[in-house]
């Protein structure tokens, strides 16, 4: 029997996340009812909880790294989606605007990623709900072999894939340095490696250093070594072909500019930072070094699809990036742990 | 006041196209009601009428090069589409399957391009209807400055744009030979030129030769000149960088293989032919000439969007490719003219 | 009879350029003797004359935009170069280092572009010589149909082509704004147009504004219009897909950042400026706007070759960029005119 | 003390390879004297020995997969090459023609790869010589950490890299099937894997099957499994994204066409075959399947450079592809073994 209500995590204000319950609406022709299984807590979520992004609005029915199983589908939903399929949720999008026509759904001109899209009461897209109804176009299928928490990585992975598209890695040749060994840094590292780059991760936090070693990634222990010097040394003095800045700080920007090779290097500005990190560079330097500073944010429909494919085919292994799984009933504790420096993804289990 | 029925052209059998009338269904939340203005007759259409593609099925409510004006919209249709907007129609697509997620809507796994998608009675997508209701996702906006018949070129232009993506023209440098000066040949020629290629069109039909001259395209008059010799001569003996085969015949294939440069040439198989044209080449030749044979068919959502953009910005001018405009009431005559050798697009005016 | 000495322009110090004469050495196996016909005066040259780049060293036998005719060749020079061929001169390069193996000859690790490569006495590569002996690998052939002064554009054009490679213009779709209508700005504009972009040039100097109109390029008259506002207005509010900064100033940088579209824009830092222009941007802006700042400098062997091909095939017309032709005997006057604000290339005729 | 003569292997006729001795000429300014250490026997070589390529001409001083140490250099050779450097030999090239300007040295218009380039008496480039003098531009540096026989792989690896450039592998996503597990097949496989593809090798020869297992590559044992069925099965019915045909036979071509995915697949014609393999495909099939048939042959200067970089950085391991090392004095035996079905590269040691 199908549920008629759903429970979900809501950030009600700074430091306060609760579980609430609402009625499920009727399933429409083009919708699927998803039994959501897990949702991982992203920085956007826990910084809202920490009060650092209050401009996003309360109450926030957040969570956007969620996966589950289709348990019912509307009449017009195609045969490509079946009851029993594991799916990952995407942001909803209008499908009409020029951005959506290009697949750039995170830039949709009509539906904002963290707006009140599903409810007049709540911001957010209800990732932390145990059941939810979504448009069938707003999910992608993923292998049942993965855990629900691993499947939750489709959204962050899609944003990494967009960055990689923009970087145009020279597979088999490039040496990529990732500054920052947090979840997004290591996800970038794992993908760059899967795409045939040599990858070096620079990090100073001892807990993260340990994780990097455990994942057998090449490490610069920035607490004990000079990252710029190490990059030069390990590349025969050439510098990195590519630097991915996965931590939003002025010092990371500065290091990146010193680490890249003398000509034709590329720097990906993957992470935002608050306050906005400085970038001390004049245009002559970019000109003469023939380098590229590349910004990336969001992802397109194909990136989401490819992220699901990449996980389903075990091209990257995200399981080391799951710090702990905590049931929905203890969601407040989950947010506390997610906010703890040095922790990787906390996954909220939605059926327990 | 909105219409409650619509009239539309139907191919009922070989050589027989009639206008029928049906009730319009209720407009759903995610749909738009379009006052269709013009629909151009494509080869797929007139060959069905000629009885050459009977396997596609009768009755066929064909036409897929159609444009019109939105006169009503469902409640959930986004602000990007407004009453009064000129739009071009696309094929419908499920949006759920892996192909649709990649935007490859003409390869949708669930909705066939010329299936019974809108009706149990009729094949086709009702391009020749004076009014029709469509999903809002299945249209793209286009400038009101263009005529309705010009706007109808979005679909064929999108297929040309897909071919160009696959060709990766070296803009500013490449010399592109187009074999065949019919509508699709000249559309390929116009686009390649707009993308910065030198373009030469080879054609033998005197009526088409005249059109090519009128469009001020560089011509090989294949009735009076040897195309292979001419290409060699006009390229200092090098041959063409790219040959686009826009007519499906064995002799066109043969010419293309002789016209391309000795190494690293690219041939685009743009046109199908019936019976299937032969391709006499062994794999050593491809290997040693380092050439590429590239197939293309259909288009993706972004190609449709780009086609609308290209036309709206007057990057290509399709008006010379419109042979004649004929009202819906005389659709049988329109098909006769469309089937006449040497004619370019016949545009059916749907409001008269 | 072949000459046994050559006359050439030498910058002896600030504001002082003279013609000197030296003996020609014996022609080696792998060398060609070139009767040089014209050499255009580049910024690097006249700023040396103005004393703004004294660090480059005196005496400077400058000039690097030179063309001529082969009048003798060494025994081992291949059949691809013949007496009578028109050629453009390139920088010399070692051919051994990793940069040269990649064709990146302007980054050669052993032969500096403006070093004392041909003489112990003089810096520079003797572009302003009436005869000179060069390695056969350091020339590219170009059509005899062009004037010698036009042929001299191969070097600056090659640097524009490198920038275009890095920009990856979306031909047929992109709108490119060029800030600065000097020689290099208009060369960028002409090439972008030849590659299928819509091009808009922004310039405030009335003399240059006149030239832009004469070349029938789309103009923003920055003395009378607000460039940022104009770009937004002329692109339906979207902004430019690409901005090429062809004048090295902080205000040009600032304008570029305001002119590009809101996401996925690209800015090419084509020009250096002295003092180094500021770039006021934080990394969050690059991240969220998903834009690219791309540096370019120099060119590779293929760019030189392509520049010769592009000119030979009349894909771009550089003749409007030649301000005046002045004989070698009046080279001091030529430098005065080259240094005059608003002037385009001054071409020194070497045989008169 | 430097040698004044050199010994080298010469194919004097079918089945007959001898060691001869000649005087070394004087070292010119732009040349290096190389103490050659190893040269691997390629198919071109042993098929000449077998009499299958007699059109190439006798006596053939073959061998083109050679490496050695610089023991002397001419006065004008740059600092990038030093006595003691390990280098790999390239084909010689004119440097003047349009092909060379593009770096496409194996297509040089003036110096044929297997012509009489170094001698009036002998075809070939003297790969099997213990000492040889070459232009400094015709070598690339490679790490001393590799064995001389491994370093010999630069030439075949460069040709694989050209193929990969043309294939544009979608790293991290594509599944690549290689048909044929000989030296070139496994080299393609190793590189595709290093570039982030999933790779499956299809082979029926038991000796080669064993090697593939030893290299831990995913195998289709074509003697016991149906390759087409296996590819479909292992890709969820989709077929391969890319098929590389590394054995020149009609049946390989046929399999490739059946193995690739239904749309947008790519087939690389890597291998030639004698007699020329058939390719049974009509142009409608290429059109509707939107597939690409891509030829590749030879390599450019950058490919050679990249091959040396790839080996030096241990991105691929070629040591399993060396079947046996045999001294120059036993070169006849080396050719016998190279001609033996199932064997990988036989490496001729030139200093013993």
PDB file of C-alpha atoms in Angstrom, chain C residues 29-229:
ATOM      1  CA  UNK C  29      73.225  23.830 -47.063  1.00  0.00           C
ATOM      2  CA  UNK C  30      70.038  24.385 -45.129  1.00  0.00           C
ATOM      3  CA  UNK C  31      69.639  28.099 -45.721  1.00  0.00           C
ATOM      4  CA  UNK C  32      67.897  30.404 -48.160  1.00  0.00           C
ATOM      5  CA  UNK C  33      68.927  33.855 -49.319  1.00  0.00           C
ATOM      6  CA  UNK C  34      65.923  36.151 -49.259  1.00  0.00           C
ATOM      7  CA  UNK C  35      65.490  39.385 -51.102  1.00  0.00           C
ATOM      8  CA  UNK C  36      63.347  41.016 -48.437  1.00  0.00           C
ATOM      9  CA  UNK C  37      60.735  43.364 -49.818  1.00  0.00           C
ATOM     10  CA  UNK C  38      58.756  44.845 -46.965  1.00  0.00           C
ATOM     11  CA  UNK C  39      58.692  44.848 -43.182  1.00  0.00           C
ATOM     12  CA  UNK C  40      55.902  46.374 -41.138  1.00  0.00           C
ATOM     13  CA  UNK C  41      56.636  48.212 -37.906  1.00  0.00           C
ATOM     14  CA  UNK C  42      55.106  46.533 -34.865  1.00  0.00           C
ATOM     15  CA  UNK C  43      54.536  48.029 -31.414  1.00  0.00           C
ATOM     16  CA  UNK C  44      57.519  46.107 -30.068  1.00  0.00           C
ATOM     17  CA  UNK C  45      59.658  47.935 -32.619  1.00  0.00           C
ATOM     18  CA  UNK C  46      58.416  51.473 -32.260  1.00  0.00           C
ATOM     19  CA  UNK C  47      58.253  51.298 -28.483  1.00  0.00           C
ATOM     20  CA  UNK C  48      61.904  50.268 -28.549  1.00  0.00           C
ATOM     21  CA  UNK C  49      62.530  53.324 -30.700  1.00  0.00           C
ATOM     22  CA  UNK C  50      60.471  55.425 -28.294  1.00  0.00           C
ATOM     23  CA  UNK C  51      62.627  54.163 -25.444  1.00  0.00           C
ATOM     24  CA  UNK C  52      59.772  52.404 -23.700  1.00  0.00           C
ATOM     25  CA  UNK C  53      61.328  48.954 -24.036  1.00  0.00           C
ATOM     26  CA  UNK C  54      65.004  49.748 -23.633  1.00  0.00           C
ATOM     27  CA  UNK C  55      65.463  46.518 -21.657  1.00  0.00           C
ATOM     28  CA  UNK C  56      65.342  44.752 -25.023  1.00  0.00           C
ATOM     29  CA  UNK C  57      68.755  46.175 -25.785  1.00  0.00           C
ATOM     30  CA  UNK C  58      70.525  48.331 -28.396  1.00  0.00           C
ATOM     31  CA  UNK C  59      71.632  48.151 -31.133  1.00  0.00           C
ATOM     32  CA  UNK C  60      68.470  46.393 -32.233  1.00  0.00           C
ATOM     33  CA  UNK C  61      68.283  45.093 -35.798  1.00  0.00           C
ATOM     34  CA  UNK C  62      64.532  44.781 -35.315  1.00  0.00           C
ATOM     35  CA  UNK C  63      61.617  44.065 -37.567  1.00  0.00           C
ATOM     36  CA  UNK C  64      59.802  40.736 -37.508  1.00  0.00           C
ATOM     37  CA  UNK C  65      56.866  41.314 -39.880  1.00  0.00           C
ATOM     38  CA  UNK C  66      58.874  40.809 -43.012  1.00  0.00           C
ATOM     39  CA  UNK C  67      58.403  39.142 -46.377  1.00  0.00           C
ATOM     40  CA  UNK C  68      60.488  38.608 -49.470  1.00  0.00           C
ATOM     41  CA  UNK C  69      61.505  36.388 -52.355  1.00  0.00           C
ATOM     42  CA  UNK C  70      63.938  33.464 -52.257  1.00  0.00           C
ATOM     43  CA  UNK C  71      66.787  34.230 -54.627  1.00  0.00           C
ATOM     44  CA  UNK C  72      69.134  31.387 -53.718  1.00  0.00           C
ATOM     45  CA  UNK C  73      68.918  28.170 -51.738  1.00  0.00           C
ATOM     46  CA  UNK C  74      71.341  25.764 -50.108  1.00  0.00           C
ATOM     47  CA  UNK C  75      71.919  22.276 -51.463  1.00  0.00           C
ATOM     48  CA  UNK C  76      69.920  20.481 -48.815  1.00  0.00           C
ATOM     49  CA  UNK C  77      66.883  22.740 -48.960  1.00  0.00           C
ATOM     50  CA  UNK C  78      63.918  20.677 -50.089  1.00  0.00           C
ATOM     51  CA  UNK C  79      61.927  21.019 -53.291  1.00  0.00           C
ATOM     52  CA  UNK C  80      59.143  22.676 -51.357  1.00  0.00           C
ATOM     53  CA  UNK C  81      61.107  25.914 -51.459  1.00  0.00           C
ATOM     54  CA  UNK C  82      62.230  27.268 -54.800  1.00  0.00           C
ATOM     55  CA  UNK C  83      63.976  30.355 -56.093  1.00  0.00           C
ATOM     56  CA  UNK C  84      61.188  32.809 -56.864  1.00  0.00           C
ATOM     57  CA  UNK C  85      58.914  31.755 -54.022  1.00  0.00           C
ATOM     58  CA  UNK C  86      57.477  34.490 -51.873  1.00  0.00           C
ATOM     59  CA  UNK C  87      58.012  33.744 -48.210  1.00  0.00           C
ATOM     60  CA  UNK C  88      57.348  35.295 -44.823  1.00  0.00           C
ATOM     61  CA  UNK C  89      59.971  35.123 -42.145  1.00  0.00           C
ATOM     62  CA  UNK C  90      59.466  33.402 -38.836  1.00  0.00           C
ATOM     63  CA  UNK C  91      61.466  33.570 -35.672  1.00  0.00           C
ATOM     64  CA  UNK C  92      64.298  31.111 -35.675  1.00  0.00           C
ATOM     65  CA  UNK C  93      64.010  28.141 -33.333  1.00  0.00           C
ATOM     66  CA  UNK C  94      66.197  25.262 -32.203  1.00  0.00           C
ATOM     67  CA  UNK C  95      63.922  22.387 -33.246  1.00  0.00           C
ATOM     68  CA  UNK C  96      65.349  20.220 -30.478  1.00  0.00           C
ATOM     69  CA  UNK C  97      63.576  21.290 -27.283  1.00  0.00           C
ATOM     70  CA  UNK C  98      60.204  20.075 -26.055  1.00  0.00           C
ATOM     71  CA  UNK C  99      58.562  23.376 -27.045  1.00  0.00           C
ATOM     72  CA  UNK C 100      59.817  23.152 -30.620  1.00  0.00           C
ATOM     73  CA  UNK C 101      58.736  19.511 -30.819  1.00  0.00           C
ATOM     74  CA  UNK C 102      55.218  20.787 -30.060  1.00  0.00           C
ATOM     75  CA  UNK C 103      55.659  23.486 -32.695  1.00  0.00           C
ATOM     76  CA  UNK C 104      55.625  26.217 -30.044  1.00  0.00           C
ATOM     77  CA  UNK C 105      58.517  28.023 -31.629  1.00  0.00           C
ATOM     78  CA  UNK C 106      57.924  31.393 -29.978  1.00  0.00           C
ATOM     79  CA  UNK C 107      58.538  29.608 -26.665  1.00  0.00           C
ATOM     80  CA  UNK C 108      61.704  27.864 -27.868  1.00  0.00           C
ATOM     81  CA  UNK C 109      63.925  27.151 -24.866  1.00  0.00           C
ATOM     82  CA  UNK C 110      67.156  27.887 -26.682  1.00  0.00           C
ATOM     83  CA  UNK C 111      66.618  30.738 -29.117  1.00  0.00           C
ATOM     84  CA  UNK C 112      65.047  33.860 -27.695  1.00  0.00           C
ATOM     85  CA  UNK C 113      62.777  35.833 -30.028  1.00  0.00           C
ATOM     86  CA  UNK C 114      64.645  39.110 -29.695  1.00  0.00           C
ATOM     87  CA  UNK C 115      68.075  37.875 -28.699  1.00  0.00           C
ATOM     88  CA  UNK C 116      71.358  38.111 -30.586  1.00  0.00           C
ATOM     89  CA  UNK C 117      70.517  35.159 -32.743  1.00  0.00           C
ATOM     90  CA  UNK C 118      72.081  36.148 -36.022  1.00  0.00           C
ATOM     91  CA  UNK C 119      74.999  38.277 -34.927  1.00  0.00           C
ATOM     92  CA  UNK C 120      77.124  39.028 -31.924  1.00  0.00           C
ATOM     93  CA  UNK C 121      76.634  42.711 -32.497  1.00  0.00           C
ATOM     94  CA  UNK C 122      72.914  43.123 -32.936  1.00  0.00           C
ATOM     95  CA  UNK C 123      69.769  42.090 -31.135  1.00  0.00           C
ATOM     96  CA  UNK C 124      66.843  41.180 -33.335  1.00  0.00           C
ATOM     97  CA  UNK C 125      66.169  39.244 -36.482  1.00  0.00           C
ATOM     98  CA  UNK C 126      66.918  41.756 -39.213  1.00  0.00           C
ATOM     99  CA  UNK C 127      63.417  42.238 -40.545  1.00  0.00           C
ATOM    100  CA  UNK C 128      64.441  45.606 -41.973  1.00  0.00           C
ATOM    101  CA  UNK C 129      67.214  44.150 -44.163  1.00  0.00           C
ATOM    102  CA  UNK C 130      67.080  44.290 -47.963  1.00  0.00           C
ATOM    103  CA  UNK C 131      68.740  40.858 -48.172  1.00  0.00           C
ATOM    104  CA  UNK C 132      69.168  38.211 -45.502  1.00  0.00           C
ATOM    105  CA  UNK C 133      70.103  34.584 -45.110  1.00  0.00           C
ATOM    106  CA  UNK C 134      67.851  32.378 -42.990  1.00  0.00           C
ATOM    107  CA  UNK C 135      67.320  28.716 -42.179  1.00  0.00           C
ATOM    108  CA  UNK C 136      64.845  27.270 -44.660  1.00  0.00           C
ATOM    109  CA  UNK C 137      62.736  26.007 -41.726  1.00  0.00           C
ATOM    110  CA  UNK C 138      62.235  29.618 -40.598  1.00  0.00           C
ATOM    111  CA  UNK C 139      60.098  30.743 -43.514  1.00  0.00           C
ATOM    112  CA  UNK C 140      56.624  29.944 -44.777  1.00  0.00           C
ATOM    113  CA  UNK C 141      55.462  30.274 -48.356  1.00  0.00           C
ATOM    114  CA  UNK C 142      52.748  32.737 -49.249  1.00  0.00           C
ATOM    115  CA  UNK C 143      50.935  33.698 -52.436  1.00  0.00           C
ATOM    116  CA  UNK C 144      52.594  36.018 -54.944  1.00  0.00           C
ATOM    117  CA  UNK C 145      49.211  37.652 -55.490  1.00  0.00           C
ATOM    118  CA  UNK C 146      49.525  39.573 -52.236  1.00  0.00           C
ATOM    119  CA  UNK C 147      51.603  42.704 -51.882  1.00  0.00           C
ATOM    120  CA  UNK C 148      54.818  42.363 -49.897  1.00  0.00           C
ATOM    121  CA  UNK C 149      53.352  44.569 -47.167  1.00  0.00           C
ATOM    122  CA  UNK C 150      50.285  42.363 -46.865  1.00  0.00           C
ATOM    123  CA  UNK C 151      52.491  39.281 -46.689  1.00  0.00           C
ATOM    124  CA  UNK C 152      54.217  40.915 -43.738  1.00  0.00           C
ATOM    125  CA  UNK C 153      51.078  40.294 -41.701  1.00  0.00           C
ATOM    126  CA  UNK C 154      51.804  36.598 -41.244  1.00  0.00           C
ATOM    127  CA  UNK C 155      53.496  37.107 -37.893  1.00  0.00           C
ATOM    128  CA  UNK C 156      50.793  39.249 -36.217  1.00  0.00           C
ATOM    129  CA  UNK C 157      48.079  37.144 -37.819  1.00  0.00           C
ATOM    130  CA  UNK C 158      49.644  33.971 -36.437  1.00  0.00           C
ATOM    131  CA  UNK C 159      49.371  35.393 -32.920  1.00  0.00           C
ATOM    132  CA  UNK C 160      45.703  36.165 -33.534  1.00  0.00           C
ATOM    133  CA  UNK C 161      45.175  32.583 -34.730  1.00  0.00           C
ATOM    134  CA  UNK C 162      46.666  31.222 -31.534  1.00  0.00           C
ATOM    135  CA  UNK C 163      44.192  33.313 -29.548  1.00  0.00           C
ATOM    136  CA  UNK C 164      41.343  31.986 -31.650  1.00  0.00           C
ATOM    137  CA  UNK C 165      42.425  28.397 -31.008  1.00  0.00           C
ATOM    138  CA  UNK C 166      42.321  29.083 -27.307  1.00  0.00           C
ATOM    139  CA  UNK C 167      38.946  30.826 -27.540  1.00  0.00           C
ATOM    140  CA  UNK C 168      37.221  27.996 -29.389  1.00  0.00           C
ATOM    141  CA  UNK C 169      34.688  30.305 -31.073  1.00  0.00           C
ATOM    142  CA  UNK C 170      31.278  28.766 -31.585  1.00  0.00           C
ATOM    143  CA  UNK C 171      31.127  29.564 -35.289  1.00  0.00           C
ATOM    144  CA  UNK C 172      27.787  30.676 -36.631  1.00  0.00           C
ATOM    145  CA  UNK C 173      26.534  31.613 -33.181  1.00  0.00           C
ATOM    146  CA  UNK C 174      28.942  33.613 -31.059  1.00  0.00           C
ATOM    147  CA  UNK C 175      28.950  37.376 -30.759  1.00  0.00           C
ATOM    148  CA  UNK C 176      32.488  38.615 -30.196  1.00  0.00           C
ATOM    149  CA  UNK C 177      33.263  42.092 -28.916  1.00  0.00           C
ATOM    150  CA  UNK C 178      36.759  43.433 -29.578  1.00  0.00           C
ATOM    151  CA  UNK C 179      37.840  46.244 -27.271  1.00  0.00           C
ATOM    152  CA  UNK C 180      40.304  48.424 -29.136  1.00  0.00           C
ATOM    153  CA  UNK C 181      40.375  49.190 -32.848  1.00  0.00           C
ATOM    154  CA  UNK C 182      44.119  49.371 -33.442  1.00  0.00           C
ATOM    155  CA  UNK C 183      45.916  47.088 -35.869  1.00  0.00           C
ATOM    156  CA  UNK C 184      45.761  44.060 -33.582  1.00  0.00           C
ATOM    157  CA  UNK C 185      42.162  44.736 -32.584  1.00  0.00           C
ATOM    158  CA  UNK C 186      41.013  44.935 -36.176  1.00  0.00           C
ATOM    159  CA  UNK C 187      43.059  41.904 -37.115  1.00  0.00           C
ATOM    160  CA  UNK C 188      41.298  39.975 -34.353  1.00  0.00           C
ATOM    161  CA  UNK C 189      37.982  41.343 -35.588  1.00  0.00           C
ATOM    162  CA  UNK C 190      38.630  40.359 -39.202  1.00  0.00           C
ATOM    163  CA  UNK C 191      39.640  36.840 -38.229  1.00  0.00           C
ATOM    164  CA  UNK C 192      36.725  36.296 -35.863  1.00  0.00           C
ATOM    165  CA  UNK C 193      34.432  37.398 -38.657  1.00  0.00           C
ATOM    166  CA  UNK C 194      36.116  35.068 -41.149  1.00  0.00           C
ATOM    167  CA  UNK C 195      35.540  32.286 -38.641  1.00  0.00           C
ATOM    168  CA  UNK C 196      31.817  32.892 -38.565  1.00  0.00           C
ATOM    169  CA  UNK C 197      31.335  35.110 -35.543  1.00  0.00           C
ATOM    170  CA  UNK C 198      29.305  38.286 -35.324  1.00  0.00           C
ATOM    171  CA  UNK C 199      31.875  40.914 -34.411  1.00  0.00           C
ATOM    172  CA  UNK C 200      31.476  44.291 -32.718  1.00  0.00           C
ATOM    173  CA  UNK C 201      34.458  46.613 -32.254  1.00  0.00           C
ATOM    174  CA  UNK C 202      34.544  49.219 -29.503  1.00  0.00           C
ATOM    175  CA  UNK C 203      36.846  52.198 -30.031  1.00  0.00           C
ATOM    176  CA  UNK C 204      36.925  55.884 -29.114  1.00  0.00           C
ATOM    177  CA  UNK C 205      39.737  57.363 -31.236  1.00  0.00           C
ATOM    178  CA  UNK C 206      38.045  59.201 -34.146  1.00  0.00           C
ATOM    179  CA  UNK C 207      40.707  58.222 -36.676  1.00  0.00           C
ATOM    180  CA  UNK C 208      40.261  54.561 -35.777  1.00  0.00           C
ATOM    181  CA  UNK C 209      36.493  54.893 -35.699  1.00  0.00           C
ATOM    182  CA  UNK C 210      36.728  56.053 -39.289  1.00  0.00           C
ATOM    183  CA  UNK C 211      38.811  53.032 -40.255  1.00  0.00           C
ATOM    184  CA  UNK C 212      36.352  50.649 -38.581  1.00  0.00           C
ATOM    185  CA  UNK C 213      33.522  52.176 -40.576  1.00  0.00           C
ATOM    186  CA  UNK C 214      35.567  51.928 -43.745  1.00  0.00           C
ATOM    187  CA  UNK C 215      36.105  48.222 -43.062  1.00  0.00           C
ATOM    188  CA  UNK C 216      32.340  47.875 -42.572  1.00  0.00           C
ATOM    189  CA  UNK C 217      32.769  46.344 -39.137  1.00  0.00           C
ATOM    190  CA  UNK C 218      30.012  46.792 -36.556  1.00  0.00           C
ATOM    191  CA  UNK C 219      31.118  49.659 -34.353  1.00  0.00           C
ATOM    192  CA  UNK C 220      30.608  50.952 -30.854  1.00  0.00           C
ATOM    193  CA  UNK C 221      31.818  54.527 -30.934  1.00  0.00           C
ATOM    194  CA  UNK C 222      33.014  54.590 -27.353  1.00  0.00           C
ATOM    195  CA  UNK C 223      33.502  58.329 -27.333  1.00  0.00           C
ATOM    196  CA  UNK C 224      29.778  58.802 -27.859  1.00  0.00           C
ATOM    197  CA  UNK C 225      28.173  55.623 -26.595  1.00  0.00           C
ATOM    198  CA  UNK C 226      28.519  53.563 -23.438  1.00  0.00           C
ATOM    199  CA  UNK C 227      30.176  50.326 -24.572  1.00  0.00           C
ATOM    200  CA  UNK C 228      28.730  48.100 -21.838  1.00  0.00           C
ATOM    201  CA  UNK C 229      25.228  49.416 -22.362  1.00  0.00           C
TER     202      UNK C 229
END
